[in-house]
Coordinates of C-alpha atoms in Angstrom, one line a residue:
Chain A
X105 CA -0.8 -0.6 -31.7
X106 CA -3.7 -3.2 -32.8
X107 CA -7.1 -1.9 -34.9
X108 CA -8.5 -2.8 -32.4
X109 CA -6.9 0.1 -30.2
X110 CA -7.7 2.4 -33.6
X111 CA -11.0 1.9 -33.4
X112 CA -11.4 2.6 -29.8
X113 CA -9.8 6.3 -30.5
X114 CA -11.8 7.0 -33.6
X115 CA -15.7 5.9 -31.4
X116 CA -14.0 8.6 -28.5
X117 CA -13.6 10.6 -31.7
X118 CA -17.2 10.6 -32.1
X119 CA -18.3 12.7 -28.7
X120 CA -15.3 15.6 -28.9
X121 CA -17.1 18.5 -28.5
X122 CA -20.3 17.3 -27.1
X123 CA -20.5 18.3 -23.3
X124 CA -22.4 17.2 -20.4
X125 CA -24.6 14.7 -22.9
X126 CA -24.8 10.9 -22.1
X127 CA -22.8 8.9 -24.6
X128 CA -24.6 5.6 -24.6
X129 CA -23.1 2.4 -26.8
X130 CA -23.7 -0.4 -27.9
X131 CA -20.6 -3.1 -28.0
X132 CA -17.1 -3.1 -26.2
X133 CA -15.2 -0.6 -28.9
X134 CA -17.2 2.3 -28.4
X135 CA -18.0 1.8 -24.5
X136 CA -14.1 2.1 -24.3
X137 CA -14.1 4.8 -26.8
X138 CA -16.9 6.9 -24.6
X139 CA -14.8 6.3 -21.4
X140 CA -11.8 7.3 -23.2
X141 CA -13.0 10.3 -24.4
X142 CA -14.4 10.9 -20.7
X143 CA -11.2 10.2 -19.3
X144 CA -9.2 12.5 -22.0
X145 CA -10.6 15.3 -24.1
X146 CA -14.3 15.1 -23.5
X147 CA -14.6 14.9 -19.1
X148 CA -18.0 17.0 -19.1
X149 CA -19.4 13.6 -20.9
X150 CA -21.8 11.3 -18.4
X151 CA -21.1 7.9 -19.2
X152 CA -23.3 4.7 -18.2
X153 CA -22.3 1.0 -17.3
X154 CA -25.2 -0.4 -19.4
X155 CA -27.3 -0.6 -16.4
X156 CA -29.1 2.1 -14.3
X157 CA -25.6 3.6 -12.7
X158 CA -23.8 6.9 -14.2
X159 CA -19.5 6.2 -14.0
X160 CA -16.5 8.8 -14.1
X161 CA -13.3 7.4 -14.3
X162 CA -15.0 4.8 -13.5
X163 CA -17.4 5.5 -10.1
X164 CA -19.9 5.7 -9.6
X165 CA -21.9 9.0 -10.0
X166 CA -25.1 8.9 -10.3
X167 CA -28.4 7.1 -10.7
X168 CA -29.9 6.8 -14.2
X169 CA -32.7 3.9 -14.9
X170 CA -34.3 3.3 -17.6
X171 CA -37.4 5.4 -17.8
X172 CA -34.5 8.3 -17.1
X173 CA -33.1 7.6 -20.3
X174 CA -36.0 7.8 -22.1
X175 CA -36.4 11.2 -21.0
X176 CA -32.4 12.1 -22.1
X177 CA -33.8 10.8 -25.5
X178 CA -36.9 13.0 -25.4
X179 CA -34.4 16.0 -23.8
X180 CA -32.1 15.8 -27.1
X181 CA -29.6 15.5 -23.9
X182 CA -27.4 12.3 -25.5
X183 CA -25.7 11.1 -28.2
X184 CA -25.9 7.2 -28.8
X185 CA -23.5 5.3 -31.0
X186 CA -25.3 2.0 -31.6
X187 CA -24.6 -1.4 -33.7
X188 CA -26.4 -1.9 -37.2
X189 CA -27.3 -5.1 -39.3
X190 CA -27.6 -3.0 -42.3
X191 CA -27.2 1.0 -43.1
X192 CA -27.9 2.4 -46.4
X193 CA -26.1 5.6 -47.8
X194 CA -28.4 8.1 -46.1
X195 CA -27.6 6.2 -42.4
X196 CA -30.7 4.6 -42.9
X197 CA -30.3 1.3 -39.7
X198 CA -32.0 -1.8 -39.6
X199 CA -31.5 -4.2 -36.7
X200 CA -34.7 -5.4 -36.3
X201 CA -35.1 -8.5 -38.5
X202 CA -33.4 -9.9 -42.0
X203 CA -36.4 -10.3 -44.8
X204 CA -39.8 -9.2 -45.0
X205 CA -40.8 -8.1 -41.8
X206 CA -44.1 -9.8 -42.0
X207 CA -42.3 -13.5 -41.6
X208 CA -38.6 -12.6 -41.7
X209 CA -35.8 -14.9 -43.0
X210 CA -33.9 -14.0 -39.5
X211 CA -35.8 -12.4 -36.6
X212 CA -33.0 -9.8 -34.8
X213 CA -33.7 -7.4 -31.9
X214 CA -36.7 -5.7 -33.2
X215 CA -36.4 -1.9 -33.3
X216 CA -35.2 -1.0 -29.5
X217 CA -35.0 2.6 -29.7
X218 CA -33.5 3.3 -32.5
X219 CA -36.5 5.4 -34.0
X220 CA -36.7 7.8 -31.1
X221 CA -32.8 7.8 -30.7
X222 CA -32.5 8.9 -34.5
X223 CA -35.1 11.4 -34.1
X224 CA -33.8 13.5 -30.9
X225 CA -30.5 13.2 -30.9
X226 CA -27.1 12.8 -32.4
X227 CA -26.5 8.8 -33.7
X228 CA -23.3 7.3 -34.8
X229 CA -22.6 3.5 -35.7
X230 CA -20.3 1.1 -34.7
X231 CA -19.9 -2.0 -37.4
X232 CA -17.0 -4.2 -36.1
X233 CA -17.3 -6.4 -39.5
X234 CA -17.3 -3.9 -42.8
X235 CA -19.1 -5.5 -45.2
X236 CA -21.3 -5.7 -48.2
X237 CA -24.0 -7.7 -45.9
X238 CA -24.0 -4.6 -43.7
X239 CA -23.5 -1.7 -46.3
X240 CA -26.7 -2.3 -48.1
X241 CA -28.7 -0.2 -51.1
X242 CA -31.6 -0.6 -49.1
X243 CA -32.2 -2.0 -45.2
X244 CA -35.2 -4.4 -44.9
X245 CA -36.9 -2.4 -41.8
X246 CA -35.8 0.8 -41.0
X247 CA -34.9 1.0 -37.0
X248 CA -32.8 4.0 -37.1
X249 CA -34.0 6.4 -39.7
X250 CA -31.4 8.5 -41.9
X251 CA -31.1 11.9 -43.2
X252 CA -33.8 11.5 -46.4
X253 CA -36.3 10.6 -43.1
X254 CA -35.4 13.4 -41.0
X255 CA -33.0 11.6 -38.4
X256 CA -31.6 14.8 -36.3
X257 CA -28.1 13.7 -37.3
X258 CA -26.3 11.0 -37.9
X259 CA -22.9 11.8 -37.3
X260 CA -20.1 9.2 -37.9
X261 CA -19.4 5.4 -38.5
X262 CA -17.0 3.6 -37.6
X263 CA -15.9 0.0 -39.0
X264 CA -13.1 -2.0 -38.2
X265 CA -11.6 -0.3 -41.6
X266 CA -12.7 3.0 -41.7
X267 CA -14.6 6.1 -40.1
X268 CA -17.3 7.5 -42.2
X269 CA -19.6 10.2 -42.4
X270 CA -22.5 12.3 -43.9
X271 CA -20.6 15.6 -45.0
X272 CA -21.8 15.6 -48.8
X273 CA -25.1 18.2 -50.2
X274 CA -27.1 15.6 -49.3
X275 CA -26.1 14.4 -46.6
X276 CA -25.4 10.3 -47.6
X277 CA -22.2 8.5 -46.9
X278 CA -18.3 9.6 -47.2
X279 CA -15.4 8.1 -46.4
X280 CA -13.3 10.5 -43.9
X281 CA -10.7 8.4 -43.3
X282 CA -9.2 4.4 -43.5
X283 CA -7.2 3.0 -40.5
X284 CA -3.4 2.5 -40.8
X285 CA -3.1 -0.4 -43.3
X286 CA -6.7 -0.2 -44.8
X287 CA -6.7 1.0 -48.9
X288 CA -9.4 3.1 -50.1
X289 CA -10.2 0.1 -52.5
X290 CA -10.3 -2.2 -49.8
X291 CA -13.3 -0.3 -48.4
X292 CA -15.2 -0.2 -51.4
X293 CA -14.9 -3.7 -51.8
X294 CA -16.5 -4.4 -48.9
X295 CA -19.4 -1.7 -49.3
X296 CA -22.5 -2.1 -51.3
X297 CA -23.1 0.7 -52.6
X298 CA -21.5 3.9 -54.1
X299 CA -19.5 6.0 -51.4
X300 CA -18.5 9.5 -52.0
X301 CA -14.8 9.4 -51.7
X302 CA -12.7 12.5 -51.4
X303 CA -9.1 13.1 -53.7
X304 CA -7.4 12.8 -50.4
X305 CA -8.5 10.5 -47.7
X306 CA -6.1 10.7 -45.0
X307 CA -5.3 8.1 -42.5
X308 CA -7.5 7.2 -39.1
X309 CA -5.5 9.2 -36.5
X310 CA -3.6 6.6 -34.1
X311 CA -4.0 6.6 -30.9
X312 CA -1.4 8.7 -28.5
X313 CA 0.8 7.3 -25.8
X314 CA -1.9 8.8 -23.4
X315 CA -4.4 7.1 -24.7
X316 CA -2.8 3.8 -25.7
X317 CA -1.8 3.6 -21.7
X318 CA -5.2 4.6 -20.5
X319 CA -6.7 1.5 -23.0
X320 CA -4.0 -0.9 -21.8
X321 CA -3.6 -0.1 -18.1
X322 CA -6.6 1.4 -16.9
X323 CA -9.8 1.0 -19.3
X324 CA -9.7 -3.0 -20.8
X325 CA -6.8 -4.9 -19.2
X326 CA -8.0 -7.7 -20.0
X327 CA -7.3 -7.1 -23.7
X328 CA -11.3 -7.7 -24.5
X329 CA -11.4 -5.5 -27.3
X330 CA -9.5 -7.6 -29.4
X331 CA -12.2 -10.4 -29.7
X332 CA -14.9 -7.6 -30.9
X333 CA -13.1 -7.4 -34.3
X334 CA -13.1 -10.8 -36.3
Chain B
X1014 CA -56.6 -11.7 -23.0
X1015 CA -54.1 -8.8 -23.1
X1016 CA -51.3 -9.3 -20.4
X1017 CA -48.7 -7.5 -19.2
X1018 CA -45.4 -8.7 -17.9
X1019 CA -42.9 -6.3 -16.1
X1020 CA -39.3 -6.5 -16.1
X1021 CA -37.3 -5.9 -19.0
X1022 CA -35.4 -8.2 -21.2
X1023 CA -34.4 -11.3 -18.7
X1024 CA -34.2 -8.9 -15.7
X1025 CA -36.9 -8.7 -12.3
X1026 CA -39.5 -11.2 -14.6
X1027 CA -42.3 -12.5 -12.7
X1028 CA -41.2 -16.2 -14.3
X1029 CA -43.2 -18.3 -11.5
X1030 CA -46.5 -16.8 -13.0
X1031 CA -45.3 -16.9 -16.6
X1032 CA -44.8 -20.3 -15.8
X1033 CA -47.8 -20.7 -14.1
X1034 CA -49.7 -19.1 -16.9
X1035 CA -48.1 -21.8 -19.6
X1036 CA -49.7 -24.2 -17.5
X1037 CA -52.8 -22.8 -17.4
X1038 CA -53.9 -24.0 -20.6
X1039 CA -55.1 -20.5 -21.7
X1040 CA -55.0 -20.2 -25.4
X1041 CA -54.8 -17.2 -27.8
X1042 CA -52.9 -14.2 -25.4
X1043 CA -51.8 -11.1 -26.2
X1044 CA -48.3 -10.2 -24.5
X1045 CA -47.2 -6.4 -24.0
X1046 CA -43.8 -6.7 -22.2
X1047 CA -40.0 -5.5 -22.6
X1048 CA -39.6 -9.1 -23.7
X1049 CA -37.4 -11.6 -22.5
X1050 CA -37.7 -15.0 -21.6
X1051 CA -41.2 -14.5 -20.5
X1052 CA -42.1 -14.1 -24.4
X1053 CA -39.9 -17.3 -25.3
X1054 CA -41.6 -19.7 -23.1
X1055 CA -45.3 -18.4 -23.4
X1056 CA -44.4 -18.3 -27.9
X1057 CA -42.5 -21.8 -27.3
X1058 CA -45.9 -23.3 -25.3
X1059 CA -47.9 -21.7 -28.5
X1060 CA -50.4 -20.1 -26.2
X1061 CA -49.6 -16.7 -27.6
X1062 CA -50.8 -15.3 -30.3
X1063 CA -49.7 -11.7 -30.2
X1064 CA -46.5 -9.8 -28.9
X1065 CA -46.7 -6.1 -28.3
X1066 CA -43.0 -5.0 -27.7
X1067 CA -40.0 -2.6 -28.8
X1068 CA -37.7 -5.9 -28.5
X1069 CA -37.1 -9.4 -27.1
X1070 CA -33.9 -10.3 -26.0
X1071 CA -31.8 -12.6 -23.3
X1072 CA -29.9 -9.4 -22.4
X1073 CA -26.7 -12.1 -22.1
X1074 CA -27.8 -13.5 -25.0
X1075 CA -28.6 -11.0 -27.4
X1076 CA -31.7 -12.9 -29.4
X1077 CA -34.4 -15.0 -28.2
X1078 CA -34.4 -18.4 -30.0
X1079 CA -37.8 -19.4 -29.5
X1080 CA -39.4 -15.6 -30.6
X1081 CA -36.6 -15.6 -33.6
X1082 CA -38.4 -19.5 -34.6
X1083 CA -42.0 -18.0 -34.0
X1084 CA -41.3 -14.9 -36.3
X1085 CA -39.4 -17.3 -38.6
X1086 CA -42.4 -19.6 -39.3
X1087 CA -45.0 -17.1 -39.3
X1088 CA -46.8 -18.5 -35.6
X1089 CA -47.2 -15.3 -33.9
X1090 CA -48.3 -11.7 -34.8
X1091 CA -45.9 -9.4 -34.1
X1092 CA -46.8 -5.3 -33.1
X1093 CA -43.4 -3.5 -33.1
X1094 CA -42.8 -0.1 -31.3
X1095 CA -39.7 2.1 -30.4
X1096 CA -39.0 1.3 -26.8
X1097 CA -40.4 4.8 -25.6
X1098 CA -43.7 4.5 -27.5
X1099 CA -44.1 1.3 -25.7
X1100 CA -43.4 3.5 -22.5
X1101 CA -45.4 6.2 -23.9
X1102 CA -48.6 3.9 -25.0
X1103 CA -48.4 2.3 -20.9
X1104 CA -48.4 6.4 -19.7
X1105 CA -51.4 7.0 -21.9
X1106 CA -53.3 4.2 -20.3
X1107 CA -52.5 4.7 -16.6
X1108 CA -53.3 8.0 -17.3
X1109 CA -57.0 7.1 -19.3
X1110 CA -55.7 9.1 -22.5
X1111 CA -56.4 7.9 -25.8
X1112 CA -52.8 8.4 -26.6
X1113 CA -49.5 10.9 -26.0
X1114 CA -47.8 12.9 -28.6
X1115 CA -44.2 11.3 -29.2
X1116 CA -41.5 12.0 -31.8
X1117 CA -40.3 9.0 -31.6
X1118 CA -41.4 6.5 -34.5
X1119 CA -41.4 9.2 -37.2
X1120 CA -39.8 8.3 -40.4
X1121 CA -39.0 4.9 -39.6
X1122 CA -41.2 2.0 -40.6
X1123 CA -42.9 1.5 -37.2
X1124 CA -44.8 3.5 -39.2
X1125 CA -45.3 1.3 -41.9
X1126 CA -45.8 -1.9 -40.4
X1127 CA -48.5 -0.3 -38.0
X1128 CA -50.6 1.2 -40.3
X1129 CA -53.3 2.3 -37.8
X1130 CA -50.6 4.5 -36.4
X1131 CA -51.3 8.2 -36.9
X1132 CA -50.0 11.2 -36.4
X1133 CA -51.0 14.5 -34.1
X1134 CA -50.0 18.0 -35.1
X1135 CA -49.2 20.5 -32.5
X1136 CA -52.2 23.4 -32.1
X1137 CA -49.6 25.7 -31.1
X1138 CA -47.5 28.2 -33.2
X1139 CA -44.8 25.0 -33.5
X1140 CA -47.3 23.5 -35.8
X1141 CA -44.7 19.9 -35.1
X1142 CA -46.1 16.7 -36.6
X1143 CA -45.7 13.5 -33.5
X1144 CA -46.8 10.2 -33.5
X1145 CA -49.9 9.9 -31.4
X1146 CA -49.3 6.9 -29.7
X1147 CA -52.2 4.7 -28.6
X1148 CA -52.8 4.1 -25.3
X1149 CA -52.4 0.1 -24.4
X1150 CA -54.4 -1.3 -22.1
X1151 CA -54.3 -4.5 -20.3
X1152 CA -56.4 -7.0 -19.1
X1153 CA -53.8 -8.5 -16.4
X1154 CA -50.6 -7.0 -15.2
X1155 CA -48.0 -9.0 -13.4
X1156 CA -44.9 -7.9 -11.7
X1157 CA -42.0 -9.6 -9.4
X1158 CA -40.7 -7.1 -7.2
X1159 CA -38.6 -7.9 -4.0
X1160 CA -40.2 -7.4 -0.7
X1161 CA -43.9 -6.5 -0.6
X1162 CA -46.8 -6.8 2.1
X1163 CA -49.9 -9.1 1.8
X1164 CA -51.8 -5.4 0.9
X1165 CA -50.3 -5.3 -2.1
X1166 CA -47.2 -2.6 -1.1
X1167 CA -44.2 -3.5 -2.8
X1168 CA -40.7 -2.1 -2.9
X1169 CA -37.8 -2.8 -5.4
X1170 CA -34.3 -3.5 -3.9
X1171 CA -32.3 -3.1 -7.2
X1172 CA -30.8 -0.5 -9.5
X1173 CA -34.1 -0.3 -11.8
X1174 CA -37.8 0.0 -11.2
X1175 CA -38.2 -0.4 -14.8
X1176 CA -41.7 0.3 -15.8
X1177 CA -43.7 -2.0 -13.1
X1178 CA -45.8 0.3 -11.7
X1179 CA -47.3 1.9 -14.9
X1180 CA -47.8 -2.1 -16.0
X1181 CA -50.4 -2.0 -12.9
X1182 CA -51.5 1.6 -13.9
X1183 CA -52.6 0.5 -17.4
X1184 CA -54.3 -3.3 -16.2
X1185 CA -58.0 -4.0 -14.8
X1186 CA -56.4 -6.9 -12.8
X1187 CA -52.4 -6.6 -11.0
X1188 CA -50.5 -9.1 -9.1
X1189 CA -47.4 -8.5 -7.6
X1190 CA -45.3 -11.5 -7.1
X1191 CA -42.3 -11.5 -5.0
X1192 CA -39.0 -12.8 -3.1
X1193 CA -40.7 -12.2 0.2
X1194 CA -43.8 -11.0 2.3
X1195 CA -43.2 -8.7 4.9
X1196 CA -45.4 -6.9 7.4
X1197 CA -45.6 -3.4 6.9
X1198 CA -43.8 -2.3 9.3
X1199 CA -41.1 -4.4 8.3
X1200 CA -41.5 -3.5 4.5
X1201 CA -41.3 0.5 5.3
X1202 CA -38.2 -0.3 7.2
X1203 CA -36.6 -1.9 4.9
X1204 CA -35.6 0.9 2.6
X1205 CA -36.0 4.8 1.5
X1206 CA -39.8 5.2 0.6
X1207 CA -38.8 6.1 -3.1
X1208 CA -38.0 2.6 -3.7
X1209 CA -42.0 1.8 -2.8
X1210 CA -42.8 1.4 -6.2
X1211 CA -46.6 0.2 -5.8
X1212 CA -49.3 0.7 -3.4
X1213 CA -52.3 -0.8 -2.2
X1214 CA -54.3 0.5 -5.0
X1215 CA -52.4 -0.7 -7.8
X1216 CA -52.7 -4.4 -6.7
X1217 CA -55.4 -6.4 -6.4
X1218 CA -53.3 -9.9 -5.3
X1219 CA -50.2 -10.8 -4.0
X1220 CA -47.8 -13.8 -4.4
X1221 CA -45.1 -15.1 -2.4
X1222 CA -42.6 -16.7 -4.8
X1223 CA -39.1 -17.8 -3.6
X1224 CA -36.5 -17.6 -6.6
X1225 CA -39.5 -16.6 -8.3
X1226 CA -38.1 -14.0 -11.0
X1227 CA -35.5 -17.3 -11.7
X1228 CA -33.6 -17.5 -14.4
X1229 CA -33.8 -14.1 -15.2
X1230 CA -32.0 -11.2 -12.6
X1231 CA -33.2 -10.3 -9.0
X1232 CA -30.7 -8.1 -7.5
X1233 CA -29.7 -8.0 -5.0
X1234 CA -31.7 -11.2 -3.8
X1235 CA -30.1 -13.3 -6.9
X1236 CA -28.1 -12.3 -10.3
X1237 CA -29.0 -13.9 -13.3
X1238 CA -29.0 -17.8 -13.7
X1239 CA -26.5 -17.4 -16.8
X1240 CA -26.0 -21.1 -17.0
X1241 CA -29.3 -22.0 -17.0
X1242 CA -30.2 -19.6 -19.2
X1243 CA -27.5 -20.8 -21.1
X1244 CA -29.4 -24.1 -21.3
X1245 CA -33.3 -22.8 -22.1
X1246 CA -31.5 -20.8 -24.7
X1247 CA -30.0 -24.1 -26.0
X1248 CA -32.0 -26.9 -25.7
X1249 CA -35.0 -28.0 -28.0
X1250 CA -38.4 -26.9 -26.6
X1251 CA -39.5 -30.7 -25.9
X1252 CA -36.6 -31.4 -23.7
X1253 CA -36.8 -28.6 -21.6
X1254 CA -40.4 -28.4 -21.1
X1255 CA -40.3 -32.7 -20.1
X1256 CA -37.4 -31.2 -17.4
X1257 CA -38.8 -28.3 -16.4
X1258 CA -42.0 -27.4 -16.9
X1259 CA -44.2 -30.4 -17.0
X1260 CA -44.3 -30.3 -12.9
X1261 CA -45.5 -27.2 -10.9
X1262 CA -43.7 -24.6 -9.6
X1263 CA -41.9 -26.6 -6.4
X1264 CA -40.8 -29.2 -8.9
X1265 CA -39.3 -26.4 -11.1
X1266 CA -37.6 -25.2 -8.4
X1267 CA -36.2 -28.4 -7.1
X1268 CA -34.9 -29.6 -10.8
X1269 CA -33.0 -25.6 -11.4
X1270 CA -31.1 -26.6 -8.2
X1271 CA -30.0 -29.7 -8.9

């Protein structure tokens, strides 16, 4: 079993319990992880191929274009777990541009819709590279905003060491659990600024022998989800 | 000169006009557009001096180079909305509103960087706080769709409309540019009437353009030119413009197919 595979469990982790919602993402990992969870504990979930057409076990179901996601935003009717170039404590996101933002030191994406995703509906991250450039005090531009700006809830992160998530009074950043092999210390090292970190911080939950075959056989053959954590 | 540019990212672009418009000489343009490509080359020709957008990206290639330089050295002003207010701003427009109520936008600093920005409360027993977002209205709308008549009807062929009919909603002046002219008859034939996506009185000109969306996407007619993009997305602005852009629109089309 690789991280890799780990990490694909813990982003279908993210949508149990969420229903007939669209589970949009943003990178390999947690595309597999929404299809897994589709394909496993979560089947009411509607899951996209990053175009305008709706899959189950991957068919084709249905017809959902742009301007149709807009209005799942507006609906509440989706949770999104999207990439970040920095996030603060409080799930504050940034991938809009590195610097001031009047004449940045790197342009990125600009803000896509992170500000209306993090304001109607559930948002979780997906950092395939845990680091202190990511994990930041503060994020140049906020994109997504976090719980001290109202976001309607961020609900997990997950990192190529770790899942994290916002269950302290108020609401910024705790480590729920490291991957098989990954220390507690190992994850502090890599993030800038003061986690809340539990007296016992059990292990990532590996995936099954159901879902190991589904990712092998059925879901990325190919083996492509090895290359999205360097 | 506001323009707007359908398409999104490098998908269904109107590229022959964009490039036309780089060689029109204009000076000083205002872009609104889910950018792609179309923002690189205009920024890249420095004939823009404004970009209205919630991103710009290659789709294939996540970040525009020449945008990302622009930003970089400070060349172009930049206004920055969440993807729906950019929808939502278009809606108020084609609609002749002075803006839409929107929640998305609050808290994060699209706020901040837009200062004239301001917020609506609800007269109702809600009593919620949105973003009133202002409508944007354009000057010039262009669109590439695939199969219209010389009337200006035009119907889409591929998975997405995207947003090109509220584009030609929101402008004084549209043109719809496309893979090929049709008689009527043969355009309302050629599909379910939903796919339709502008009328007669949404376009005031229309364009017949071969490979015209080209590099970006055109399903089903053409998928993206990857390698090519590959190459704009690679090769100093000089060298590409001497190769590609220098000639008109036939010489374009002959040098991408070499």
């Amino acid at each position: 079993m690789t991280r890799a595979e780990t990490c694909v469990v813990a982003c279908a982790e993210a949508w149990r319990g969420d229903g007939a919602i669209l589970a949009s993402s943003a990178g390999l990992i947690p595309h597999l992880g929404a299809r897994l969870a589709q394909a496993t504990f979560a089947p009411d979930l509607l899951v996209s191929d990053g175009e305008a057409t709706l899959l189950r076990d991957g068919r084709a179901e249905g017809w959902l274009p742009f301007r149709s996601v807009f209005a799942t935003v507006a609906a509440g009717a989706r949770h999104v777990m999207m990439g970040a170039s920095q996030l603060d404590r409080f799930g504050n996101q940034n991938i809009s541009c590195v610097g001031p933002w009047e004449k940045p030191t790197s342009q990125l994406l600009c803000v896509r819709g992170a500000p209306g995703n993090t304001v109607n509906h559930p948002v979780s991250y997906w950092i395939p590279r845990h680091s202190p450039r990511v994990f930041v005090e503060a994020v140049d531009m906020v994109s997504g905003v976090g719980h001290d700006r109202n976001a309607h809830e961020i609900r997990v992160v997950v990192t190529d060491l770790a899942v994290l998530d916002f269950a302290t009074p108020d609401r910024s950043m705790r480590l729920r659990s490291t991957h098989p092999g990954v220390t507690v210390d190992d994850v502090v090292a890599a993030t800038g600024f003061a986690l809340t970190i539990p007296d016992d911080v059990p292990p990532t939950r590996e995936p099954d022998d159901e879902e190991l075959k589904l990712i092998r056989d059925l879901l990325d053959p190919a083996g492509a989800r090895e290359r999205e954590i360097r | 000169m506001t323009i707007g540019i359908g398409g999104w990212g490098s998908r269904r672009k109107p590229m022959a006009v964009v490039r036309a418009v780089l060689r029109s000489g204009r000076k000083n343009l205002t872009l609104v557009t889910y950018g792609g490509p179309d923002v690189g080359l205009l920024v890249a020709a420095g004939i823009v001096r404004r970009v209205v957008t919630g991103f710009v990206s290659l789709d294939s290639i996540p970040l525009e180079p020449h945008f990302r330089r622009a930003r970089s050295e400070g060349t172009i002003r930049l206004t920055e909305y969440d993807e729906g207010m950019l929808y939502w701003g278009l809606l108020a427009a084609a609609n002749r509103l002075p803006f839409l109520p929107i929640r998305a936008g609050l808290g994060s600093d699209v706020m901040r960087i837009n200062p004239e920005l301001r917020t609506v409360r609800s007269p109702y027993a809600d009593d919620t706080e949105l973003v009133a977002m202002p409508a944007i209205p354009l000057d010039v709308a262009f669109i590439h769709l695939n199969r219209a008549d010389t009337g200006g009807n035009g119907r889409y062929l591929g998975p997405d409309p995207y947003f090109d009919d509220l584009f030609c909603l929101a402008a004084k002046r549209r043109f719809l540019s496309c893979e090929q002219v049709e008689s009527t008859d043969d355009l309302m034939a050629g599909g379910p009437p939903q796919t339709l996506l502008v009328n007669r009185s949404m376009v005031d000109g229309v364009l017949h353009t071969p490979n015209g969306a080209h590099f970006t996407s055109c399903v089903p007619d053409y998928g993206r030119d990857e390698a090519f993009q590959q190459e704009y997305a690679t090769t100093d602005w000089e060298t590409f413009r001497a190769r590609y852009l220098d000639g008109g629109e036939a010489d374009y089309q002959l040098a991408v197919k070499r």
